[in-house]
PDB file of C-alpha atoms in Angstrom:
ATOM      1  CA  MET J   1    -130.623  27.148 -29.161  1.00 48.00           C
ATOM      2  CA  ALA J   2    -130.245  31.004 -29.000  1.00 51.00           C
ATOM      3  CA  ALA J   3    -132.826  33.565 -29.989  1.00 48.00           C
ATOM      4  CA  ALA J   4    -131.347  34.248 -33.231  1.00 50.00           C
ATOM      5  CA  ASP J   5    -131.957  30.503 -34.201  1.00 52.00           C
ATOM      6  CA  VAL J   6    -135.233  30.696 -33.666  1.00 52.00           C
ATOM      7  CA  ALA J   7    -137.742  33.045 -35.709  1.00 56.00           C
ATOM      8  CA  GLU J   8    -141.153  33.640 -35.403  1.00 57.00           C
ATOM      9  CA  SER J   9    -143.659  33.209 -38.746  1.00 57.00           C
ATOM     10  CA  GLY J  10    -147.154  33.401 -39.379  1.00 56.00           C
ATOM     11  CA  SER J  11    -149.961  36.117 -38.931  1.00 59.00           C
ATOM     12  CA  GLY J  12    -152.699  37.041 -36.605  1.00 57.00           C
ATOM     13  CA  ASP J  13    -153.064  35.265 -33.420  1.00 64.00           C
ATOM     14  CA  HIS J  14    -151.046  32.035 -34.821  1.00 63.00           C
ATOM     15  CA  LYS J  15    -147.444  32.522 -34.871  1.00 67.00           C
ATOM     16  CA  PHE J  16    -144.976  29.329 -35.182  1.00 71.00           C
ATOM     17  CA  LEU J  17    -141.435  29.099 -34.023  1.00 74.00           C
ATOM     18  CA  GLU J  18    -139.080  28.313 -36.697  1.00 77.00           C
ATOM     19  CA  TYR J  19    -135.504  26.403 -36.175  1.00 75.00           C
ATOM     20  CA  ASP J  20    -132.837  27.425 -38.412  1.00 78.00           C
ATOM     21  CA  GLY J  21    -130.877  24.481 -37.444  1.00 80.00           C
ATOM     22  CA  PRO J  22    -127.317  24.073 -35.839  1.00 83.00           C
ATOM     23  CA  ARG J  23    -125.161  27.243 -35.054  1.00 83.00           C
ATOM     24  CA  LYS J  24    -121.687  27.344 -36.969  1.00 85.00           C
ATOM     25  CA  GLY J  25    -118.636  26.957 -34.781  1.00 85.00           C
ATOM     26  CA  VAL J  26    -120.564  24.683 -31.943  1.00 82.00           C
ATOM     27  CA  LYS J  27    -119.640  20.998 -31.770  1.00 82.00           C
ATOM     28  CA  TYR J  28    -122.741  18.771 -31.423  1.00 82.00           C
ATOM     29  CA  PRO J  29    -123.997  16.906 -29.147  1.00 83.00           C
ATOM     30  CA  MET J  30    -123.233  19.422 -26.378  1.00 81.00           C
ATOM     31  CA  ARG J  31    -121.070  18.421 -23.864  1.00 83.00           C
ATOM     32  CA  VAL J  32    -122.554  19.915 -20.244  1.00 86.00           C
ATOM     33  CA  LEU J  33    -120.482  19.644 -17.093  1.00 87.00           C
ATOM     34  CA  TYR J  34    -122.542  19.142 -14.035  1.00 89.00           C
ATOM     35  CA  CYS J  35    -121.512  19.890 -10.449  1.00 87.00           C
ATOM     36  CA  GLY J  36    -121.274  17.325  -7.910  1.00 87.00           C
ATOM     37  CA  GLU J  37    -122.663  19.576  -5.029  1.00 86.00           C
ATOM     38  CA  CYS J  38    -125.829  21.089  -6.484  1.00 86.00           C
ATOM     39  CA  SER J  39    -126.361  18.789  -9.455  1.00 87.00           C
ATOM     40  CA  MET J  40    -126.769  21.843 -11.663  1.00 88.00           C
ATOM     41  CA  PRO J  41    -124.632  22.785 -14.972  1.00 89.00           C
ATOM     42  CA  VAL J  42    -121.476  24.477 -13.685  1.00 86.00           C
ATOM     43  CA  GLU J  43    -122.561  28.096 -14.938  1.00 85.00           C
ATOM     44  CA  TYR J  44    -125.571  27.902 -12.555  1.00 86.00           C
ATOM     45  CA  CYS J  45    -123.546  27.165  -9.362  1.00 84.00           C
ATOM     46  CA  GLU J  46    -123.123  30.880  -8.553  1.00 83.00           C
ATOM     47  CA  PHE J  47    -127.128  30.828  -7.889  1.00 84.00           C
ATOM     48  CA  TYR J  48    -127.053  28.123  -5.538  1.00 82.00           C
ATOM     49  CA  PRO J  49    -127.212  28.978  -1.814  1.00 84.00           C
ATOM     50  CA  ASN J  50    -123.961  27.236  -0.835  1.00 84.00           C
ATOM     51  CA  TYR J  51    -121.893  28.553  -3.824  1.00 85.00           C
ATOM     52  CA  GLU J  52    -118.543  28.133  -1.583  1.00 87.00           C
ATOM     53  CA  LYS J  53    -119.204  24.289  -1.396  1.00 88.00           C
ATOM     54  CA  CYS J  54    -119.516  24.220  -5.213  1.00 87.00           C
ATOM     55  CA  LYS J  55    -116.508  26.195  -5.797  1.00 88.00           C
ATOM     56  CA  GLU J  56    -114.599  23.619  -3.621  1.00 90.00           C
ATOM     57  CA  TRP J  57    -115.954  20.909  -5.582  1.00 89.00           C
ATOM     58  CA  LEU J  58    -115.084  22.414  -8.799  1.00 88.00           C
ATOM     59  CA  LYS J  59    -111.599  23.260  -7.434  1.00 89.00           C
ATOM     60  CA  SER J  60    -110.946  19.876  -6.452  1.00 91.00           C
ATOM     61  CA  ASN J  61    -112.559  17.840  -9.308  1.00 90.00           C
ATOM     62  CA  ILE J  62    -112.677  20.176 -12.425  1.00 87.00           C
ATOM     63  CA  PRO J  63    -109.635  22.485 -11.829  1.00 89.00           C
ATOM     64  CA  GLU J  64    -109.505  23.860 -15.374  1.00 89.00           C
ATOM     65  CA  GLU J  65    -113.184  24.658 -15.270  1.00 86.00           C
ATOM     66  CA  PHE J  66    -112.930  26.338 -12.077  1.00 86.00           C
ATOM     67  CA  SER J  67    -110.095  28.457 -13.381  1.00 87.00           C
ATOM     68  CA  ARG J  68    -112.444  29.460 -16.349  1.00 85.00           C
ATOM     69  CA  LEU J  69    -115.307  30.304 -14.419  1.00 83.00           C
ATOM     70  CA  MET J  70    -113.236  32.404 -12.006  1.00 83.00           C
ATOM     71  CA  ALA J  71    -111.468  34.185 -14.610  1.00 83.00           C
ATOM     72  CA  ASP J  72    -114.971  35.080 -16.246  1.00 76.00           C
ATOM     73  CA  LYS J  73    -116.459  36.083 -12.771  1.00 74.00           C
ATOM     74  CA  ASP J  74    -113.513  38.206 -12.083  1.00 71.00           C
ATOM     75  CA  GLU J  75    -113.839  40.218 -15.401  1.00 70.00           C
ATOM     76  CA  GLU J  76    -117.719  40.610 -14.801  1.00 68.00           C
ATOM     77  CA  GLU J  77    -117.243  42.035 -11.325  1.00 65.00           C
ATOM     78  CA  GLY J  78    -114.277  44.353 -12.496  1.00 63.00           C
ATOM     79  CA  LYS J  79    -116.942  45.855 -14.956  1.00 61.00           C
ATOM     80  CA  ALA J  80    -119.737  45.954 -12.263  1.00 57.00           C
ATOM     81  CA  GLY J  81    -117.120  47.255  -9.881  1.00 55.00           C
ATOM     82  CA  GLU J  82    -116.165  50.151 -12.323  1.00 53.00           C
ATOM     83  CA  GLU J  83    -120.182  50.944 -13.048  1.00 51.00           C
ATOM     84  CA  ASP J  84    -121.368  50.901  -9.116  1.00 50.00           C
ATOM     85  CA  GLY J  85    -118.030  51.723  -7.500  1.00 46.00           C
ATOM     86  CA  GLU J  86    -118.428  49.125  -4.638  1.00 46.00           C
ATOM     87  CA  LYS J  87    -119.110  45.088  -4.660  1.00 45.00           C
ATOM     88  CA  LYS J  88    -122.600  43.875  -4.507  1.00 52.00           C
ATOM     89  CA  LYS J  89    -123.145  41.791  -1.736  1.00 56.00           C
ATOM     90  CA  ARG J  90    -125.018  38.599  -2.463  1.00 58.00           C
ATOM     91  CA  GLN J  91    -128.166  37.808  -0.395  1.00 55.00           C
ATOM     92  CA  THR J  92    -128.752  34.223   0.937  1.00 58.00           C
ATOM     93  CA  ARG J  93    -131.536  32.186   0.298  1.00 63.00           C
ATOM     94  CA  GLY J  94    -134.397  32.983   2.576  1.00 62.00           C
ATOM     95  CA  GLY J  95    -132.516  35.851   3.913  1.00 58.00           C
ATOM     96  CA  LYS J  96    -133.994  39.087   4.930  1.00 59.00           C
ATOM     97  CA  GLY J  97    -133.873  42.367   2.404  1.00 58.00           C
ATOM     98  CA  MET J  98    -133.865  45.739   3.541  1.00 58.00           C
ATOM     99  CA  MET J  99    -135.344  46.017   6.928  1.00 59.00           C
ATOM    100  CA  LYS J 100    -137.391  49.170   7.624  1.00 61.00           C
ATOM    101  CA  ALA J 101    -136.235  51.248  10.641  1.00 60.00           C
ATOM    102  CA  LYS J 102    -138.987  51.626  13.255  1.00 59.00           C
ATOM    103  CA  LYS J 103    -139.617  55.430  14.219  1.00 62.00           C
ATOM    104  CA  LYS J 104    -139.747  55.858  18.430  1.00 64.00           C
ATOM    105  CA  THR J 105    -142.900  57.997  18.729  1.00 66.00           C
ATOM    106  CA  GLU J 106    -144.494  59.117  21.835  1.00 74.00           C
ATOM    107  CA  PRO J 107    -147.559  57.558  23.177  1.00 74.00           C
ATOM    108  CA  GLN J 108    -150.630  59.178  21.733  1.00 80.00           C
ATOM    109  CA  GLY J 109    -153.339  57.607  23.244  1.00 86.00           C
ATOM    110  CA  ILE J 110    -155.564  54.355  22.194  1.00 90.00           C
ATOM    111  CA  LYS J 111    -158.540  54.530  20.367  1.00 92.00           C
ATOM    112  CA  MET J 112    -161.670  52.676  20.314  1.00 92.00           C
ATOM    113  CA  TRP J 113    -164.673  52.386  18.293  1.00 92.00           C
ATOM    114  CA  THR J 114    -167.215  49.594  16.970  1.00 92.00           C
ATOM    115  CA  ALA J 115    -168.607  49.525  13.378  1.00 91.00           C
ATOM    116  CA  THR J 116    -171.636  47.383  11.897  1.00 91.00           C
ATOM    117  CA  ARG J 117    -170.602  44.290  10.131  1.00 86.00           C
ATOM    118  CA  GLY J 118    -173.573  42.685   8.310  1.00 85.00           C
ATOM    119  CA  LYS J 119    -176.831  43.432   9.794  1.00 84.00           C
ATOM    120  CA  LYS J 120    -176.751  42.466  13.501  1.00 86.00           C
ATOM    121  CA  LYS J 121    -172.716  41.615  13.938  1.00 90.00           C
ATOM    122  CA  LYS J 122    -170.510  44.232  15.215  1.00 91.00           C
ATOM    123  CA  VAL J 123    -166.272  44.488  15.239  1.00 93.00           C
ATOM    124  CA  THR J 124    -164.545  46.782  17.740  1.00 93.00           C
ATOM    125  CA  PHE J 125    -161.307  48.546  16.392  1.00 93.00           C
ATOM    126  CA  VAL J 126    -158.373  49.298  18.786  1.00 93.00           C
ATOM    127  CA  ALA J 127    -155.716  51.958  17.213  1.00 91.00           C
ATOM    128  CA  GLY J 128    -152.491  53.193  18.954  1.00 89.00           C
ATOM    129  CA  LEU J 129    -151.342  49.959  21.091  1.00 88.00           C
ATOM    130  CA  ALA J 130    -148.032  50.244  18.858  1.00 86.00           C
ATOM    131  CA  SER J 131    -147.054  53.786  20.027  1.00 86.00           C
ATOM    132  CA  TYR J 132    -146.773  52.015  23.665  1.00 86.00           C
ATOM    133  CA  GLU J 133    -144.506  49.598  22.063  1.00 86.00           C
ATOM    134  CA  ILE J 134    -146.907  46.367  22.674  1.00 88.00           C
ATOM    135  CA  ASP J 135    -146.248  43.957  19.741  1.00 90.00           C
ATOM    136  CA  LEU J 136    -149.540  43.832  17.901  1.00 91.00           C
ATOM    137  CA  LYS J 137    -149.728  40.182  16.923  1.00 92.00           C
ATOM    138  CA  ASP J 138    -149.294  39.248  20.687  1.00 92.00           C
ATOM    139  CA  ALA J 139    -152.074  41.562  21.709  1.00 92.00           C
ATOM    140  CA  CYS J 140    -154.042  40.133  18.864  1.00 93.00           C
ATOM    141  CA  LYS J 141    -153.663  36.792  19.906  1.00 94.00           C
ATOM    142  CA  PHE J 142    -154.306  37.701  23.858  1.00 94.00           C
ATOM    143  CA  PHE J 143    -157.740  39.382  22.661  1.00 93.00           C
ATOM    144  CA  ALA J 144    -158.870  36.171  20.741  1.00 93.00           C
ATOM    145  CA  THR J 145    -158.109  34.108  23.588  1.00 94.00           C
ATOM    146  CA  LYS J 146    -159.628  36.758  26.287  1.00 92.00           C
ATOM    147  CA  PHE J 147    -162.857  37.008  24.645  1.00 92.00           C
ATOM    148  CA  SER J 148    -163.065  33.533  22.420  1.00 92.00           C
ATOM    149  CA  CYS J 149    -163.358  35.390  19.087  1.00 92.00           C
ATOM    150  CA  GLY J 150    -161.522  36.098  15.872  1.00 92.00           C
ATOM    151  CA  SER J 151    -159.001  39.194  15.862  1.00 93.00           C
ATOM    152  CA  SER J 152    -156.760  40.236  13.359  1.00 93.00           C
ATOM    153  CA  VAL J 153    -154.059  42.962  13.049  1.00 92.00           C
ATOM    154  CA  MET J 154    -155.008  45.752  10.269  1.00 88.00           C
ATOM    155  CA  GLY J 155    -152.572  48.066   8.913  1.00 83.00           C
ATOM    156  CA  GLU J 156    -149.490  49.147  11.039  1.00 84.00           C
ATOM    157  CA  ASP J 157    -151.418  50.217  14.436  1.00 87.00           C
ATOM    158  CA  GLU J 158    -155.022  48.955  14.178  1.00 92.00           C
ATOM    159  CA  ILE J 159    -156.504  45.940  15.594  1.00 93.00           C
ATOM    160  CA  VAL J 160    -159.837  44.308  14.370  1.00 94.00           C
ATOM    161  CA  ILE J 161    -161.915  42.087  17.207  1.00 94.00           C
ATOM    162  CA  GLN J 162    -164.986  40.731  16.424  1.00 93.00           C
ATOM    163  CA  GLY J 163    -167.941  41.410  18.830  1.00 92.00           C
ATOM    164  CA  ASP J 164    -168.731  44.509  20.711  1.00 90.00           C
ATOM    165  CA  VAL J 165    -165.948  44.252  23.458  1.00 91.00           C
ATOM    166  CA  LYS J 166    -165.427  47.764  23.886  1.00 89.00           C
ATOM    167  CA  ASP J 167    -166.462  47.847  27.501  1.00 88.00           C
ATOM    168  CA  ASP J 168    -164.379  45.028  28.578  1.00 90.00           C
ATOM    169  CA  LEU J 169    -161.290  46.728  26.758  1.00 89.00           C
ATOM    170  CA  TRP J 170    -161.439  49.532  29.331  1.00 88.00           C
ATOM    171  CA  ASP J 171    -160.400  47.346  32.399  1.00 88.00           C
ATOM    172  CA  ILE J 172    -158.593  44.534  30.346  1.00 90.00           C
ATOM    173  CA  LEU J 173    -155.896  47.042  28.618  1.00 90.00           C
ATOM    174  CA  PRO J 174    -154.247  48.794  31.956  1.00 89.00           C
ATOM    175  CA  GLU J 175    -154.669  45.608  33.412  1.00 90.00           C
ATOM    176  CA  LYS J 176    -152.479  43.531  31.011  1.00 90.00           C
ATOM    177  CA  TRP J 177    -150.314  46.611  30.045  1.00 89.00           C
ATOM    178  CA  LYS J 178    -148.980  48.615  32.805  1.00 88.00           C
ATOM    179  CA  GLN J 179    -147.673  51.341  30.590  1.00 88.00           C
ATOM    180  CA  ILE J 180    -151.505  52.119  29.466  1.00 87.00           C
ATOM    181  CA  ASP J 181    -153.456  54.435  31.763  1.00 86.00           C
ATOM    182  CA  GLU J 182    -157.132  54.471  31.706  1.00 86.00           C
ATOM    183  CA  ASP J 183    -157.161  58.211  30.775  1.00 85.00           C
ATOM    184  CA  ASP J 184    -155.385  57.368  27.604  1.00 85.00           C
ATOM    185  CA  ILE J 185    -158.017  55.363  26.432  1.00 88.00           C
ATOM    186  CA  ASP J 186    -160.452  57.422  24.139  1.00 88.00           C
ATOM    187  CA  ASP J 187    -163.985  56.086  22.930  1.00 87.00           C
ATOM    188  CA  LYS J 188    -164.925  57.392  19.540  1.00 87.00           C
ATOM    189  CA  GLY J 189    -168.337  55.780  19.533  1.00 85.00           C
ATOM    190  CA  ASP J 190    -169.943  53.855  16.256  1.00 86.00           C
ATOM    191  CA  LYS J 191    -168.559  54.511  12.858  1.00 82.00           C
ATOM    192  CA  LYS J 192    -169.732  53.087   9.850  1.00 72.00           C
TER     193      LYS J 192
END
């Protein structure tokens, strides 16, 4: 049913769809061809992740439909190629999109501070580990097991550790990661 076949009627919040009946020039009941590979109508095979297998199945089982679809596809790509100037690449399902390039930065030191959470609880913030090329997820997991508490990555270069563990971090950071010097660690005190 096409959008032209359906008209809205009614007023206010209550609208109803009206069907005008069958379209002229279309033979009913409609015959729909299904692909043996993806079990979808052949017009939708191009959206299947293994489109190449669908094309092989169509070519061997329904060659006339395959040639018609490929002719339509070539015609569409010709128009798109004229508009874009280049052929678009098809992204596979579950593939990664555009990856951000990471900037190489010089180590700028590690900053630590604590903040009050609730009335009596404290959390410790550690920032600057990423500039030493330390994986924040691995560091977060290390802190969670070392201090038997929760820790999580906040933002691009900040880790939150539950509890006041600032004093312990002075010894642990240079011991675990050799590229960190004790002089690089800066205590910012308590923040709100």
